[in-house]
């Protein structure tokens, strides 16, 4: 078993870093013998808000996060970053939860590979 931790920082829209990070994490999660977690810092916490409305043909980071979770992926959101954006755990997509620096530290120790996107 290989454990992967992806750490994302950017907003979900405006750059493609969250988009590509979630695509990458999802593909790794599809592989046999892997376990994958994603930690969201800063504006990336907005990427897991439930009920996002995006233009037709444009990716939806909330749906991407839900698909990742269906593969067994776990998403932690920086609680301080959520507070700064007025977010509560009630409006997060399935598979995402309010997290902390302590949990990120635990995940970092757990991971065989840490990927900072």
PDB file of N, CA, C and O in Angstrom, residues 21-59:
ATOM      1  N   UNK A  21      -4.810  19.272  -9.757  1.00  0.00           N
ATOM      2  CA  UNK A  21      -4.500  18.541  -8.531  1.00  0.00           C
ATOM      3  C   UNK A  21      -5.559  17.497  -8.208  1.00  0.00           C
ATOM      4  O   UNK A  21      -5.243  16.356  -7.840  1.00  0.00           O
ATOM      5  N   UNK A  22      -6.833  17.868  -8.354  1.00  0.00           N
ATOM      6  CA  UNK A  22      -7.912  16.912  -8.086  1.00  0.00           C
ATOM      7  C   UNK A  22      -7.948  15.813  -9.152  1.00  0.00           C
ATOM      8  O   UNK A  22      -8.208  14.653  -8.827  1.00  0.00           O
ATOM      9  N   UNK A  23      -7.679  16.153 -10.399  1.00  0.00           N
ATOM     10  CA  UNK A  23      -7.624  15.117 -11.448  1.00  0.00           C
ATOM     11  C   UNK A  23      -6.522  14.115 -11.138  1.00  0.00           C
ATOM     12  O   UNK A  23      -6.715  12.909 -11.251  1.00  0.00           O
ATOM     13  N   UNK A  24      -5.370  14.630 -10.736  1.00  0.00           N
ATOM     14  CA  UNK A  24      -4.217  13.790 -10.429  1.00  0.00           C
ATOM     15  C   UNK A  24      -4.516  12.900  -9.224  1.00  0.00           C
ATOM     16  O   UNK A  24      -4.307  11.684  -9.261  1.00  0.00           O
ATOM     17  N   UNK A  25      -5.035  13.494  -8.155  1.00  0.00           N
ATOM     18  CA  UNK A  25      -5.373  12.723  -6.949  1.00  0.00           C
ATOM     19  C   UNK A  25      -6.409  11.644  -7.264  1.00  0.00           C
ATOM     20  O   UNK A  25      -6.320  10.512  -6.759  1.00  0.00           O
ATOM     21  N   UNK A  26      -7.373  11.966  -8.102  1.00  0.00           N
ATOM     22  CA  UNK A  26      -8.406  10.999  -8.479  1.00  0.00           C
ATOM     23  C   UNK A  26      -7.809   9.832  -9.256  1.00  0.00           C
ATOM     24  O   UNK A  26      -8.148   8.665  -9.009  1.00  0.00           O
ATOM     25  N   UNK A  27      -6.916  10.121 -10.171  1.00  0.00           N
ATOM     26  CA  UNK A  27      -6.275   9.043 -10.942  1.00  0.00           C
ATOM     27  C   UNK A  27      -5.421   8.154 -10.040  1.00  0.00           C
ATOM     28  O   UNK A  27      -5.418   6.933 -10.197  1.00  0.00           O
ATOM     29  N   UNK A  28      -4.717   8.738  -9.095  1.00  0.00           N
ATOM     30  CA  UNK A  28      -3.925   7.939  -8.155  1.00  0.00           C
ATOM     31  C   UNK A  28      -4.856   7.063  -7.317  1.00  0.00           C
ATOM     32  O   UNK A  28      -4.580   5.887  -7.072  1.00  0.00           O
ATOM     33  N   UNK A  29      -5.995   7.620  -6.900  1.00  0.00           N
ATOM     34  CA  UNK A  29      -6.957   6.874  -6.079  1.00  0.00           C
ATOM     35  C   UNK A  29      -7.546   5.683  -6.839  1.00  0.00           C
ATOM     36  O   UNK A  29      -7.958   4.697  -6.221  1.00  0.00           O
ATOM     37  N   UNK A  30      -7.583   5.758  -8.151  1.00  0.00           N
ATOM     38  CA  UNK A  30      -8.101   4.649  -8.961  1.00  0.00           C
ATOM     39  C   UNK A  30      -7.146   3.451  -8.980  1.00  0.00           C
ATOM     40  O   UNK A  30      -7.544   2.347  -9.314  1.00  0.00           O
ATOM     41  N   UNK A  31      -5.892   3.684  -8.654  1.00  0.00           N
ATOM     42  CA  UNK A  31      -4.882   2.632  -8.726  1.00  0.00           C
ATOM     43  C   UNK A  31      -5.017   1.656  -7.566  1.00  0.00           C
ATOM     44  O   UNK A  31      -5.284   2.041  -6.430  1.00  0.00           O
ATOM     45  N   UNK A  32      -4.804   0.409  -7.878  1.00  0.00           N
ATOM     46  CA  UNK A  32      -4.794  -0.647  -6.872  1.00  0.00           C
ATOM     47  C   UNK A  32      -3.629  -0.404  -5.908  1.00  0.00           C
ATOM     48  O   UNK A  32      -2.536  -0.022  -6.330  1.00  0.00           O
ATOM     49  N   UNK A  33      -3.873  -0.576  -4.634  1.00  0.00           N
ATOM     50  CA  UNK A  33      -2.800  -0.472  -3.653  1.00  0.00           C
ATOM     51  C   UNK A  33      -2.427   0.946  -3.256  1.00  0.00           C
ATOM     52  O   UNK A  33      -1.305   1.186  -2.806  1.00  0.00           O
ATOM     53  N   UNK A  34      -3.345   1.889  -3.448  1.00  0.00           N
ATOM     54  CA  UNK A  34      -3.072   3.271  -3.029  1.00  0.00           C
ATOM     55  C   UNK A  34      -4.157   3.755  -2.078  1.00  0.00           C
ATOM     56  O   UNK A  34      -5.297   3.287  -2.111  1.00  0.00           O
ATOM     57  N   UNK A  35      -3.778   4.675  -1.240  1.00  0.00           N
ATOM     58  CA  UNK A  35      -4.717   5.412  -0.400  1.00  0.00           C
ATOM     59  C   UNK A  35      -4.354   6.877  -0.565  1.00  0.00           C
ATOM     60  O   UNK A  35      -3.173   7.235  -0.544  1.00  0.00           O
ATOM     61  N   UNK A  36      -5.370   7.728  -0.767  1.00  0.00           N
ATOM     62  CA  UNK A  36      -5.107   9.124  -1.118  1.00  0.00           C
ATOM     63  C   UNK A  36      -5.928  10.061  -0.244  1.00  0.00           C
ATOM     64  O   UNK A  36      -7.126   9.850  -0.028  1.00  0.00           O
ATOM     65  N   UNK A  37      -5.257  11.118   0.234  1.00  0.00           N
ATOM     66  CA  UNK A  37      -5.910  12.184   0.980  1.00  0.00           C
ATOM     67  C   UNK A  37      -5.522  13.511   0.340  1.00  0.00           C
ATOM     68  O   UNK A  37      -4.432  13.655  -0.210  1.00  0.00           O
ATOM     69  N   UNK A  38      -6.444  14.472   0.421  1.00  0.00           N
ATOM     70  CA  UNK A  38      -6.202  15.825  -0.096  1.00  0.00           C
ATOM     71  C   UNK A  38      -6.446  16.800   1.045  1.00  0.00           C
ATOM     72  O   UNK A  38      -7.458  16.706   1.747  1.00  0.00           O
ATOM     73  N   UNK A  39      -5.518  17.727   1.237  1.00  0.00           N
ATOM     74  CA  UNK A  39      -5.688  18.783   2.234  1.00  0.00           C
ATOM     75  C   UNK A  39      -5.769  20.111   1.500  1.00  0.00           C
ATOM     76  O   UNK A  39      -4.950  20.402   0.624  1.00  0.00           O
ATOM     77  N   UNK A  40      -6.783  20.918   1.850  1.00  0.00           N
ATOM     78  CA  UNK A  40      -7.029  22.201   1.197  1.00  0.00           C
ATOM     79  C   UNK A  40      -6.674  23.360   2.124  1.00  0.00           C
ATOM     80  O   UNK A  40      -7.169  23.427   3.245  1.00  0.00           O
ATOM     81  N   UNK A  41      -5.824  24.248   1.618  1.00  0.00           N
ATOM     82  CA  UNK A  41      -5.436  25.468   2.323  1.00  0.00           C
ATOM     83  C   UNK A  41      -5.998  26.678   1.587  1.00  0.00           C
ATOM     84  O   UNK A  41      -6.278  26.617   0.384  1.00  0.00           O
ATOM     85  N   UNK A  42      -6.081  27.812   2.284  1.00  0.00           N
ATOM     86  CA  UNK A  42      -6.415  29.085   1.653  1.00  0.00           C
ATOM     87  C   UNK A  42      -7.686  29.021   0.833  1.00  0.00           C
ATOM     88  O   UNK A  42      -8.680  28.399   1.220  1.00  0.00           O
ATOM     89  N   UNK A  43      -7.643  29.659  -0.343  1.00  0.00           N
ATOM     90  CA  UNK A  43      -8.823  29.733  -1.199  1.00  0.00           C
ATOM     91  C   UNK A  43      -9.258  28.378  -1.765  1.00  0.00           C
ATOM     92  O   UNK A  43     -10.368  28.248  -2.265  1.00  0.00           O
ATOM     93  N   UNK A  44      -8.404  27.373  -1.674  1.00  0.00           N
ATOM     94  CA  UNK A  44      -8.801  26.068  -2.213  1.00  0.00           C
ATOM     95  C   UNK A  44      -9.938  25.443  -1.408  1.00  0.00           C
ATOM     96  O   UNK A  44     -10.640  24.567  -1.925  1.00  0.00           O
ATOM     97  N   UNK A  45     -10.176  25.890  -0.159  1.00  0.00           N
ATOM     98  CA  UNK A  45     -11.289  25.330   0.620  1.00  0.00           C
ATOM     99  C   UNK A  45     -12.628  25.584  -0.060  1.00  0.00           C
ATOM    100  O   UNK A  45     -13.567  24.811   0.110  1.00  0.00           O
ATOM    101  N   UNK A  46     -12.718  26.621  -0.857  1.00  0.00           N
ATOM    102  CA  UNK A  46     -13.959  26.951  -1.555  1.00  0.00           C
ATOM    103  C   UNK A  46     -14.279  25.902  -2.626  1.00  0.00           C
ATOM    104  O   UNK A  46     -15.428  25.744  -3.031  1.00  0.00           O
ATOM    105  N   UNK A  47     -13.295  25.137  -3.035  1.00  0.00           N
ATOM    106  CA  UNK A  47     -13.504  24.151  -4.101  1.00  0.00           C
ATOM    107  C   UNK A  47     -14.416  23.006  -3.697  1.00  0.00           C
ATOM    108  O   UNK A  47     -14.912  22.282  -4.559  1.00  0.00           O
ATOM    109  N   UNK A  48     -14.689  22.838  -2.409  1.00  0.00           N
ATOM    110  CA  UNK A  48     -15.548  21.738  -1.957  1.00  0.00           C
ATOM    111  C   UNK A  48     -16.890  22.224  -1.404  1.00  0.00           C
ATOM    112  O   UNK A  48     -17.560  21.516  -0.670  1.00  0.00           O
ATOM    113  N   UNK A  49     -17.293  23.414  -1.792  1.00  0.00           N
ATOM    114  CA  UNK A  49     -18.606  23.915  -1.402  1.00  0.00           C
ATOM    115  C   UNK A  49     -19.661  23.185  -2.224  1.00  0.00           C
ATOM    116  O   UNK A  49     -19.548  23.081  -3.456  1.00  0.00           O
ATOM    117  N   UNK A  50     -20.668  22.670  -1.549  1.00  0.00           N
ATOM    118  CA  UNK A  50     -21.761  21.945  -2.195  1.00  0.00           C
ATOM    119  C   UNK A  50     -22.616  22.901  -3.014  1.00  0.00           C
ATOM    120  O   UNK A  50     -22.806  24.057  -2.656  1.00  0.00           O
ATOM    121  N   UNK A  51     -23.132  22.425  -4.150  1.00  0.00           N
ATOM    122  CA  UNK A  51     -24.100  23.183  -4.934  1.00  0.00           C
ATOM    123  C   UNK A  51     -23.522  24.242  -5.845  1.00  0.00           C
ATOM    124  O   UNK A  51     -24.226  25.190  -6.212  1.00  0.00           O
ATOM    125  N   UNK A  52     -22.259  24.107  -6.253  1.00  0.00           N
ATOM    126  CA  UNK A  52     -21.663  25.088  -7.157  1.00  0.00           C
ATOM    127  C   UNK A  52     -22.367  25.067  -8.513  1.00  0.00           C
ATOM    128  O   UNK A  52     -22.731  24.023  -9.021  1.00  0.00           O
ATOM    129  N   UNK A  53     -22.562  26.239  -9.073  1.00  0.00           N
ATOM    130  CA  UNK A  53     -23.165  26.376 -10.406  1.00  0.00           C
ATOM    131  C   UNK A  53     -22.084  26.923 -11.336  1.00  0.00           C
ATOM    132  O   UNK A  53     -21.625  28.049 -11.160  1.00  0.00           O
ATOM    133  N   UNK A  54     -21.675  26.110 -12.285  1.00  0.00           N
ATOM    134  CA  UNK A  54     -20.654  26.538 -13.238  1.00  0.00           C
ATOM    135  C   UNK A  54     -21.250  26.554 -14.642  1.00  0.00           C
ATOM    136  O   UNK A  54     -22.230  25.861 -14.902  1.00  0.00           O
ATOM    137  N   UNK A  55     -20.661  27.342 -15.550  1.00  0.00           N
ATOM    138  CA  UNK A  55     -21.170  27.383 -16.924  1.00  0.00           C
ATOM    139  C   UNK A  55     -21.094  26.002 -17.579  1.00  0.00           C
ATOM    140  O   UNK A  55     -20.225  25.200 -17.247  1.00  0.00           O
ATOM    141  N   UNK A  56     -22.003  25.753 -18.522  1.00  0.00           N
ATOM    142  CA  UNK A  56     -21.977  24.494 -19.264  1.00  0.00           C
ATOM    143  C   UNK A  56     -20.606  24.293 -19.900  1.00  0.00           C
ATOM    144  O   UNK A  56     -20.026  25.224 -20.460  1.00  0.00           O
ATOM    145  N   UNK A  57     -20.107  23.077 -19.780  1.00  0.00           N
ATOM    146  CA  UNK A  57     -18.812  22.755 -20.368  1.00  0.00           C
ATOM    147  C   UNK A  57     -17.629  23.107 -19.495  1.00  0.00           C
ATOM    148  O   UNK A  57     -16.491  22.829 -19.856  1.00  0.00           O
ATOM    149  N   UNK A  58     -17.865  23.727 -18.350  1.00  0.00           N
ATOM    150  CA  UNK A  58     -16.787  24.120 -17.445  1.00  0.00           C
ATOM    151  C   UNK A  58     -16.744  23.129 -16.295  1.00  0.00           C
ATOM    152  O   UNK A  58     -17.785  22.690 -15.817  1.00  0.00           O
ATOM    153  N   UNK A  59     -15.564  22.773 -15.845  1.00  0.00           N
ATOM    154  CA  UNK A  59     -15.457  21.810 -14.756  1.00  0.00           C
ATOM    155  C   UNK A  59     -16.067  22.368 -13.476  1.00  0.00           C
ATOM    156  O   UNK A  59     -16.141  23.578 -13.280  1.00  0.00           O
TER     157      UNK A  59
END
